[in-house]
Amino acid sequence: MDGAANGRRGPGGGILMGKPFGVPVYVAPSWFLVAALITWVFGGQLERVLPELGAARYLVSLFFAVAFYASVLVHELAHTVAALRFKLPVRRIQLQFFGGVSEIEKESETPGREFVLAFVGPLLSLVLAGVFYGAMYLVEPGTVPGVLIAGLMISNLIVAIFNLLPGLPLDGGRMLRAVVWAVTGKPMTGTVAAAWVGRALAVTVLIGLPLLTHTGALGNERPEIGGVDSLTDALLAAILAAIIWTGAGNSLRMARLRAHLPDLRARTLTRRAVPVEPSLPLSEALRRANEAGARALVVVDGHGVPTAVVRETAIVAIPEHRRPWVAVSGLAQDLKEGMRVPAELAGEDLLDHLRTTPATEYLVVEDTGEIYGVLSAADVEKAFVAAMARPS
């Protein structure tokens, strides 16, 4: 599935293994479960092909599991290199249950770039399958190297073919999205089409995979329904179908989010503010704000230069009878780098700016440096939730 070992854990990412091209690579805890499963299954196959290995077959199987996920990492690195080439930031690569994912933080600007970004992963998996196919002629069949190379050839071919299926969240789904985007001129239309194809694909996998394995269409004999093998096939199909269905749904939600992001504008979300001196009592500052129809306070120095923003939560915490005796400077948060937000900032750029400098309030300024008002992080969050609730 798609889209220096120091033992440290990343935030929700797993174990950090390295930073190729400056992008951190994490191994999720679920990978160890899958690696153990691959070792057990492949070990059973080796017992039939190379019975003389004995218990050592599990060491060979473990090597295969690691080599297979190294191939998956190469697949993900292809996406990463393409994204960096298109100047799209990549947060991390994570190897996890049933594959890996490259977390690219921004959308491609054109359908052509989206198509290329999606296609390079399966393309490189096909190249690896071809390399291993050629390597099979350099080793003797029926030996450990021969079996390993054949297994890696087949597994990379499966990864490529599976990811080329035309439904999100697979690479083929992103390619379909790019094609529909190019035809209609609307990225949202492409996402909706590819996501629904992905959901149809999930249902097909859920029903079709057990039927194919039972009828022997995948090269095995299943004269009767039932037994551990049939249960395993059904469980595998259910897991794959759930992953595809969930990924398709997430793609739809992310597309709806991006469609509504332009509605988040600093200028429209900003509260009108009044400038106040640091020593001014809170009661007088609030009186001036009410008189001016403002909802925020900005502390300025003797030259009128803003130095701090009064926190709304701090104001609420002061009882009304104490407000004449509390100076606004004691309730203010000093303006740090990044807490000045341009009034024209909007959409993803606005969210990126707020994420870079977490705070409860921000000073919004015009291009000239003039104070426009105060932006509350709570107001942005409410607008974000409201935008997500509206139909696309």
Short mmCIF file of C-alpha atoms in Angstrom, two decimals:
data_model
loop_
_atom_site.label_atom_id
_atom_site.label_comp_id
_atom_site.label_asym_id
_atom_site.label_seq_id
_atom_site.Cartn_x
_atom_site.Cartn_y
_atom_site.Cartn_z
CA MET A 1 0.00 0.00 0.00
CA ASP A 2 0.73 3.57 -0.65
CA GLY A 3 -0.22 7.07 -0.60
CA ALA A 4 20.86 6.60 11.61
CA ALA A 5 18.84 4.09 13.57
CA ASN A 6 18.93 5.72 16.98
CA GLY A 7 15.83 4.23 18.57
CA ARG A 8 14.10 7.56 19.13
CA ARG A 9 10.38 7.77 18.55
CA GLY A 10 8.89 10.54 16.47
CA PRO A 11 5.58 12.19 17.38
CA GLY A 12 3.09 9.51 16.43
CA GLY A 13 5.46 8.22 13.77
CA GLY A 14 7.25 5.25 15.33
CA ILE A 15 11.00 4.62 15.37
CA LEU A 16 13.15 7.12 13.48
CA MET A 17 15.46 5.20 11.13
CA GLY A 18 17.13 8.01 9.21
CA LYS A 19 16.64 11.15 7.09
CA PRO A 20 17.32 10.49 3.39
CA PHE A 21 17.06 13.74 1.41
CA GLY A 22 16.37 15.45 4.73
CA VAL A 23 13.02 13.64 5.17
CA PRO A 24 12.65 11.55 8.37
CA VAL A 25 11.77 7.88 7.86
CA TYR A 26 9.80 6.20 10.64
CA VAL A 27 8.92 2.55 11.18
CA ALA A 28 5.51 2.19 12.85
CA PRO A 29 5.07 -0.43 15.58
CA SER A 30 2.59 -2.25 13.33
CA TRP A 31 5.45 -3.03 10.95
CA PHE A 32 6.90 -5.55 13.42
CA LEU A 33 3.62 -7.44 13.44
CA VAL A 34 3.59 -7.58 9.64
CA ALA A 35 7.27 -8.55 9.54
CA ALA A 36 6.54 -11.44 11.89
CA LEU A 37 3.60 -12.51 9.72
CA ILE A 38 5.71 -12.38 6.54
CA THR A 39 8.47 -14.35 8.28
CA TRP A 40 6.01 -17.04 9.32
CA VAL A 41 4.24 -17.30 5.94
CA PHE A 42 7.41 -17.19 3.82
CA GLY A 43 9.06 -19.62 6.22
CA GLY A 44 6.27 -22.11 5.53
CA GLN A 45 6.86 -21.76 1.80
CA LEU A 46 10.60 -22.27 2.24
CA GLU A 47 9.93 -25.47 4.15
CA ARG A 48 8.36 -26.93 1.02
CA VAL A 49 10.95 -25.55 -1.42
CA LEU A 50 14.12 -25.89 0.70
CA PRO A 51 13.37 -28.43 3.45
CA GLU A 52 17.07 -28.85 4.19
CA LEU A 53 17.19 -25.36 5.77
CA GLY A 54 15.36 -26.49 8.89
CA ALA A 55 14.81 -23.75 11.47
CA ALA A 56 17.22 -21.46 9.57
CA ARG A 57 14.42 -20.86 7.08
CA TYR A 58 12.96 -18.29 9.48
CA LEU A 59 16.17 -16.25 9.39
CA VAL A 60 15.96 -16.29 5.60
CA SER A 61 12.29 -15.30 5.84
CA LEU A 62 13.11 -12.41 8.17
CA PHE A 63 15.74 -11.21 5.69
CA PHE A 64 13.06 -11.34 2.97
CA ALA A 65 10.65 -9.27 5.11
CA VAL A 66 13.31 -6.58 5.66
CA ALA A 67 14.32 -6.61 1.98
CA PHE A 68 10.69 -6.32 0.90
CA TYR A 69 10.11 -3.26 3.08
CA ALA A 70 13.37 -1.81 1.79
CA SER A 71 11.74 -2.04 -1.64
CA VAL A 72 8.66 -0.29 -0.24
CA LEU A 73 10.95 2.44 1.11
CA VAL A 74 12.45 2.89 -2.37
CA HIS A 75 8.90 3.21 -3.71
CA GLU A 76 8.14 5.95 -1.18
CA LEU A 77 11.46 7.70 -1.81
CA ALA A 78 10.44 7.99 -5.47
CA HIS A 79 7.37 9.97 -4.37
CA THR A 80 9.49 12.03 -2.00
CA VAL A 81 12.14 12.95 -4.59
CA ALA A 82 9.43 13.93 -7.09
CA ALA A 83 7.67 16.05 -4.45
CA LEU A 84 10.89 17.83 -3.50
CA ARG A 85 11.60 18.37 -7.21
CA PHE A 86 8.24 20.13 -7.46
CA LYS A 87 9.05 22.13 -4.29
CA LEU A 88 6.38 20.35 -2.24
CA PRO A 89 7.43 19.86 1.41
CA VAL A 90 7.44 16.27 2.69
CA ARG A 91 6.83 15.90 6.41
CA ARG A 92 7.96 12.29 6.75
CA ILE A 93 7.90 8.76 5.33
CA GLN A 94 6.31 6.06 7.45
CA LEU A 95 6.61 2.32 6.95
CA GLN A 96 3.58 0.72 8.49
CA PHE A 97 0.97 -2.01 8.25
CA PHE A 98 0.64 -3.15 4.61
CA GLY A 99 3.15 -0.71 3.15
CA GLY A 100 4.27 2.87 3.51
CA VAL A 101 3.15 6.45 3.06
CA SER A 102 4.90 9.69 2.11
CA GLU A 103 3.27 12.62 3.93
CA ILE A 104 3.38 15.45 1.39
CA GLU A 105 2.12 18.61 3.02
CA LYS A 106 0.78 20.46 -0.05
CA GLU A 107 -1.20 19.59 -3.15
CA SER A 108 0.35 19.64 -6.61
CA GLU A 109 -0.34 22.84 -8.50
CA THR A 110 -1.20 21.13 -11.79
CA PRO A 111 -2.79 17.80 -12.81
CA GLY A 112 0.35 16.95 -14.77
CA ARG A 113 2.52 17.19 -11.70
CA GLU A 114 -0.04 15.22 -9.69
CA PHE A 115 0.07 12.43 -12.30
CA VAL A 116 3.86 12.31 -12.31
CA LEU A 117 4.04 12.43 -8.50
CA ALA A 118 1.69 9.45 -8.26
CA PHE A 119 3.17 7.42 -11.13
CA VAL A 120 6.83 7.46 -10.07
CA GLY A 121 6.19 5.10 -7.12
CA PRO A 122 4.67 2.20 -9.09
CA LEU A 123 7.15 2.88 -11.90
CA LEU A 124 10.10 2.37 -9.59
CA SER A 125 8.49 -0.78 -8.17
CA LEU A 126 8.18 -2.09 -11.74
CA VAL A 127 11.85 -1.23 -12.32
CA LEU A 128 12.83 -3.13 -9.17
CA ALA A 129 10.74 -6.11 -10.31
CA GLY A 130 12.60 -6.00 -13.62
CA VAL A 131 15.97 -5.81 -11.90
CA PHE A 132 15.16 -8.82 -9.73
CA TYR A 133 13.83 -10.67 -12.76
CA GLY A 134 17.16 -10.13 -14.51
CA ALA A 135 19.03 -11.17 -11.37
CA MET A 136 17.19 -14.51 -11.40
CA TYR A 137 19.32 -15.51 -14.42
CA LEU A 138 22.49 -14.90 -12.39
CA VAL A 139 21.66 -17.34 -9.60
CA GLU A 140 20.83 -21.01 -9.48
CA PRO A 141 17.10 -21.82 -9.10
CA GLY A 142 16.13 -23.74 -5.99
CA THR A 143 18.80 -22.08 -3.86
CA VAL A 144 18.35 -19.51 -1.09
CA PRO A 145 19.45 -16.58 -3.32
CA GLY A 146 17.24 -17.85 -6.11
CA VAL A 147 14.16 -18.10 -3.90
CA LEU A 148 14.79 -14.70 -2.29
CA ILE A 149 15.26 -12.93 -5.61
CA ALA A 150 12.19 -14.60 -7.09
CA GLY A 151 10.15 -13.58 -4.03
CA LEU A 152 11.33 -9.96 -4.26
CA MET A 153 10.56 -9.87 -7.97
CA ILE A 154 7.02 -11.12 -7.42
CA SER A 155 6.39 -8.90 -4.38
CA ASN A 156 7.55 -5.73 -6.18
CA LEU A 157 5.41 -6.64 -9.16
CA ILE A 158 2.39 -7.06 -6.86
CA VAL A 159 3.12 -3.71 -5.16
CA ALA A 160 3.29 -1.97 -8.55
CA ILE A 161 0.12 -3.57 -9.94
CA PHE A 162 -1.86 -3.08 -6.74
CA ASN A 163 -0.89 0.59 -6.47
CA LEU A 164 -1.85 1.18 -10.09
CA LEU A 165 -5.47 0.23 -9.38
CA PRO A 166 -7.55 3.36 -10.19
CA GLY A 167 -8.96 4.28 -6.80
CA LEU A 168 -7.89 6.49 -3.93
CA PRO A 169 -5.87 6.24 -1.74
CA LEU A 170 -3.73 4.19 -4.15
CA ASP A 171 -1.33 5.79 -6.61
CA GLY A 172 -3.59 4.74 -9.46
CA GLY A 173 -6.39 6.68 -7.79
CA ARG A 174 -4.25 9.79 -7.71
CA MET A 175 -3.46 9.26 -11.38
CA LEU A 176 -7.19 8.97 -12.12
CA ARG A 177 -7.78 12.11 -10.08
CA ALA A 178 -5.18 13.94 -12.17
CA VAL A 179 -6.82 12.82 -15.44
CA VAL A 180 -10.31 13.91 -14.32
CA TRP A 181 -8.82 17.16 -13.00
CA ALA A 182 -7.18 17.82 -16.37
CA VAL A 183 -10.41 17.09 -18.27
CA THR A 184 -12.78 19.06 -16.01
CA GLY A 185 -10.40 21.69 -14.73
CA LYS A 186 -11.64 20.99 -11.19
CA PRO A 187 -9.39 19.12 -8.73
CA MET A 188 -12.36 18.52 -6.41
CA THR A 189 -14.22 16.67 -9.19
CA GLY A 190 -11.17 14.48 -9.75
CA THR A 191 -10.94 13.68 -6.05
CA VAL A 192 -14.62 12.77 -5.76
CA ALA A 193 -14.45 10.50 -8.82
CA ALA A 194 -11.27 8.73 -7.69
CA ALA A 195 -12.52 8.37 -4.11
CA TRP A 196 -15.76 6.70 -5.16
CA VAL A 197 -13.86 4.39 -7.49
CA GLY A 198 -11.68 3.60 -4.46
CA ARG A 199 -14.74 2.70 -2.40
CA ALA A 200 -16.00 0.48 -5.22
CA LEU A 201 -12.56 -1.11 -5.31
CA ALA A 202 -12.75 -1.77 -1.56
CA VAL A 203 -16.04 -3.63 -1.98
CA THR A 204 -14.57 -5.57 -4.91
CA VAL A 205 -11.57 -6.62 -2.81
CA LEU A 206 -13.79 -7.61 0.11
CA ILE A 207 -15.94 -9.89 -2.06
CA GLY A 208 -13.65 -10.82 -4.91
CA LEU A 209 -10.38 -11.78 -3.21
CA PRO A 210 -11.82 -14.72 -1.21
CA LEU A 211 -13.70 -15.91 -4.32
CA LEU A 212 -10.57 -15.78 -6.48
CA THR A 213 -8.49 -17.74 -3.98
CA HIS A 214 -11.26 -20.30 -3.46
CA THR A 215 -11.82 -20.94 -7.16
CA GLY A 216 -8.10 -21.34 -7.79
CA ALA A 217 -7.90 -18.31 -10.11
CA LEU A 218 -4.74 -17.20 -8.29
CA GLY A 219 -2.98 -20.48 -8.95
CA ASN A 220 -4.06 -22.52 -5.92
CA GLU A 221 -6.52 -25.37 -5.44
CA ARG A 222 -9.49 -24.87 -3.12
CA PRO A 223 -11.91 -27.75 -3.53
CA GLU A 224 -13.98 -26.81 -0.49
CA ILE A 225 -14.95 -23.65 1.30
CA GLY A 226 -13.86 -23.54 4.91
CA GLY A 227 -10.81 -24.14 7.01
CA VAL A 228 -8.05 -21.87 8.24
CA ASP A 229 -6.95 -20.83 4.73
CA SER A 230 -10.43 -19.56 3.81
CA LEU A 231 -10.67 -17.65 7.09
CA THR A 232 -7.23 -16.12 6.47
CA ASP A 233 -8.23 -15.06 2.95
CA ALA A 234 -11.43 -13.45 4.22
CA LEU A 235 -9.57 -11.65 7.02
CA LEU A 236 -6.91 -10.36 4.62
CA ALA A 237 -9.60 -9.15 2.20
CA ALA A 238 -11.45 -7.38 5.03
CA ILE A 239 -8.29 -5.61 6.19
CA LEU A 240 -7.36 -4.48 2.67
CA ALA A 241 -10.92 -3.36 1.96
CA ALA A 242 -11.06 -1.39 5.23
CA ILE A 243 -7.76 0.35 4.47
CA ILE A 244 -8.87 1.33 0.95
CA TRP A 245 -12.35 2.45 2.08
CA THR A 246 -10.96 4.52 4.94
CA GLY A 247 -8.29 6.05 2.72
CA ALA A 248 -10.88 7.02 0.12
CA GLY A 249 -13.02 8.66 2.80
CA ASN A 250 -10.03 10.55 4.17
CA SER A 251 -9.20 11.77 0.66
CA LEU A 252 -12.74 13.15 0.32
CA ARG A 253 -12.50 14.93 3.67
CA MET A 254 -9.11 16.42 2.83
CA ALA A 255 -10.42 17.61 -0.54
CA ARG A 256 -13.39 19.27 1.15
CA LEU A 257 -11.00 20.89 3.61
CA ARG A 258 -8.81 22.29 0.84
CA ALA A 259 -11.88 23.49 -1.06
CA HIS A 260 -12.96 25.56 1.95
CA LEU A 261 -9.53 26.77 3.05
CA PRO A 262 -9.78 29.98 0.99
CA ASP A 263 -12.75 30.95 3.21
CA LEU A 264 -10.34 31.31 6.14
CA ARG A 265 -9.06 34.88 5.77
CA ALA A 266 -7.20 36.77 8.49
CA ARG A 267 -8.93 40.02 7.55
CA THR A 268 -12.46 38.66 7.92
CA LEU A 269 -11.73 36.73 11.12
CA THR A 270 -9.92 39.54 12.92
CA ARG A 271 -11.46 41.28 15.90
CA ARG A 272 -11.33 45.05 15.97
CA ALA A 273 -8.89 46.24 18.65
CA VAL A 274 -8.09 49.45 20.52
CA PRO A 275 -4.54 50.46 21.54
CA VAL A 276 -3.99 50.91 25.27
CA GLU A 277 -1.08 51.96 27.49
CA PRO A 278 0.54 49.28 29.69
CA SER A 279 -0.46 50.99 32.96
CA LEU A 280 -4.11 51.52 32.00
CA PRO A 281 -6.55 49.78 34.37
CA LEU A 282 -8.43 46.90 32.80
CA SER A 283 -11.80 48.46 33.56
CA GLU A 284 -10.92 51.64 31.65
CA ALA A 285 -9.46 49.63 28.77
CA LEU A 286 -12.65 47.62 28.46
CA ARG A 287 -14.74 50.82 28.61
CA ARG A 288 -12.78 52.25 25.69
CA ALA A 289 -13.13 49.01 23.74
CA ASN A 290 -16.91 48.92 24.27
CA GLU A 291 -17.20 52.59 23.28
CA ALA A 292 -15.30 51.91 20.06
CA GLY A 293 -17.16 48.69 19.32
CA ALA A 294 -13.94 46.69 19.62
CA ARG A 295 -13.44 43.20 21.07
CA ALA A 296 -9.69 43.15 21.69
CA LEU A 297 -6.91 45.14 23.34
CA VAL A 298 -3.40 45.83 22.03
CA VAL A 299 -0.75 47.21 24.37
CA VAL A 300 1.38 49.95 22.80
CA ASP A 301 4.42 51.87 24.02
CA GLY A 302 4.80 55.64 24.27
CA HIS A 303 5.32 55.91 20.50
CA GLY A 304 2.22 53.89 19.63
CA VAL A 305 4.21 50.80 18.64
CA PRO A 306 2.40 47.55 19.59
CA THR A 307 4.30 45.45 22.12
CA ALA A 308 1.75 42.93 23.41
CA VAL A 309 -1.74 41.52 22.98
CA VAL A 310 -4.08 41.22 25.98
CA ARG A 311 -5.26 37.62 26.35
CA GLU A 312 -9.00 37.10 26.34
CA THR A 313 -8.78 34.20 28.80
CA ALA A 314 -6.88 36.42 31.24
CA ILE A 315 -9.57 39.11 31.04
CA VAL A 316 -12.34 36.60 31.73
CA ALA A 317 -10.46 35.30 34.78
CA ILE A 318 -10.45 38.74 36.48
CA PRO A 319 -13.60 39.43 38.55
CA GLU A 320 -15.35 42.68 37.62
CA HIS A 321 -14.80 44.27 41.05
CA ARG A 322 -11.01 43.85 40.69
CA ARG A 323 -10.68 45.20 37.17
CA PRO A 324 -10.12 48.86 38.23
CA TRP A 325 -7.02 47.74 40.16
CA VAL A 326 -5.43 45.49 37.50
CA ALA A 327 -3.22 46.98 34.79
CA VAL A 328 -3.57 45.55 31.28
CA SER A 329 0.20 44.90 31.13
CA GLY A 330 -0.25 42.07 33.65
CA LEU A 331 -2.67 40.29 31.33
CA ALA A 332 -0.77 40.74 28.09
CA GLN A 333 1.30 38.36 26.01
CA ASP A 334 4.43 39.93 24.55
CA LEU A 335 4.55 39.92 20.76
CA LYS A 336 7.10 37.37 19.64
CA GLU A 337 8.43 36.67 16.19
CA GLY A 338 5.63 35.19 14.10
CA MET A 339 2.80 36.69 16.18
CA ARG A 340 2.32 39.48 13.64
CA VAL A 341 -0.01 38.23 10.91
CA PRO A 342 -0.48 40.07 7.59
CA ALA A 343 -4.13 41.00 7.09
CA GLU A 344 -4.20 39.48 3.59
CA LEU A 345 -3.02 36.06 4.75
CA ALA A 346 -5.58 33.36 3.97
CA GLY A 347 -6.20 29.65 3.51
CA GLU A 348 -3.36 27.19 3.88
CA ASP A 349 -0.80 29.99 4.24
CA LEU A 350 -2.70 31.34 7.24
CA LEU A 351 -2.89 27.91 8.91
CA ASP A 352 0.81 27.29 8.25
CA HIS A 353 1.67 30.64 9.84
CA LEU A 354 -0.39 29.91 12.96
CA ARG A 355 1.00 26.37 13.20
CA THR A 356 4.56 27.68 13.06
CA THR A 357 3.98 30.08 15.99
CA PRO A 358 1.34 28.66 18.38
CA ALA A 359 -0.44 31.33 20.43
CA THR A 360 -3.93 32.23 21.64
CA GLU A 361 -4.00 35.68 19.99
CA TYR A 362 -2.11 37.31 17.12
CA LEU A 363 -1.67 40.90 16.05
CA VAL A 364 -3.00 41.47 12.53
CA VAL A 365 -1.29 44.27 10.63
CA GLU A 366 -1.63 45.95 7.25
CA ASP A 367 1.20 45.99 4.72
CA THR A 368 2.09 49.45 6.03
CA GLY A 369 2.52 48.07 9.57
CA GLU A 370 -0.67 49.72 10.81
CA ILE A 371 -2.64 47.77 13.41
CA TYR A 372 -5.70 46.11 11.88
CA GLY A 373 -6.86 44.08 14.89
CA VAL A 374 -6.39 40.88 16.85
CA LEU A 375 -6.88 37.38 15.51
CA SER A 376 -7.98 34.76 18.04
CA ALA A 377 -6.93 31.17 17.47
CA ALA A 378 -10.33 30.13 18.84
CA ASP A 379 -12.07 32.15 16.11
CA VAL A 380 -9.96 30.45 13.43
CA GLU A 381 -10.83 27.05 14.86
CA LYS A 382 -14.58 27.85 14.87
CA ALA A 383 -14.40 29.10 11.27
CA PHE A 384 -12.47 25.99 10.29
CA VAL A 385 -15.11 23.68 11.80
CA ALA A 386 -17.93 25.68 10.20
CA ALA A 387 -16.24 25.54 6.79
CA MET A 388 -15.80 21.77 7.05
CA ALA A 389 -19.50 21.37 7.91
CA ARG A 390 -20.65 23.13 4.74
CA PRO A 391 -21.26 20.95 1.67
CA SER A 392 -18.67 21.16 -1.08
#
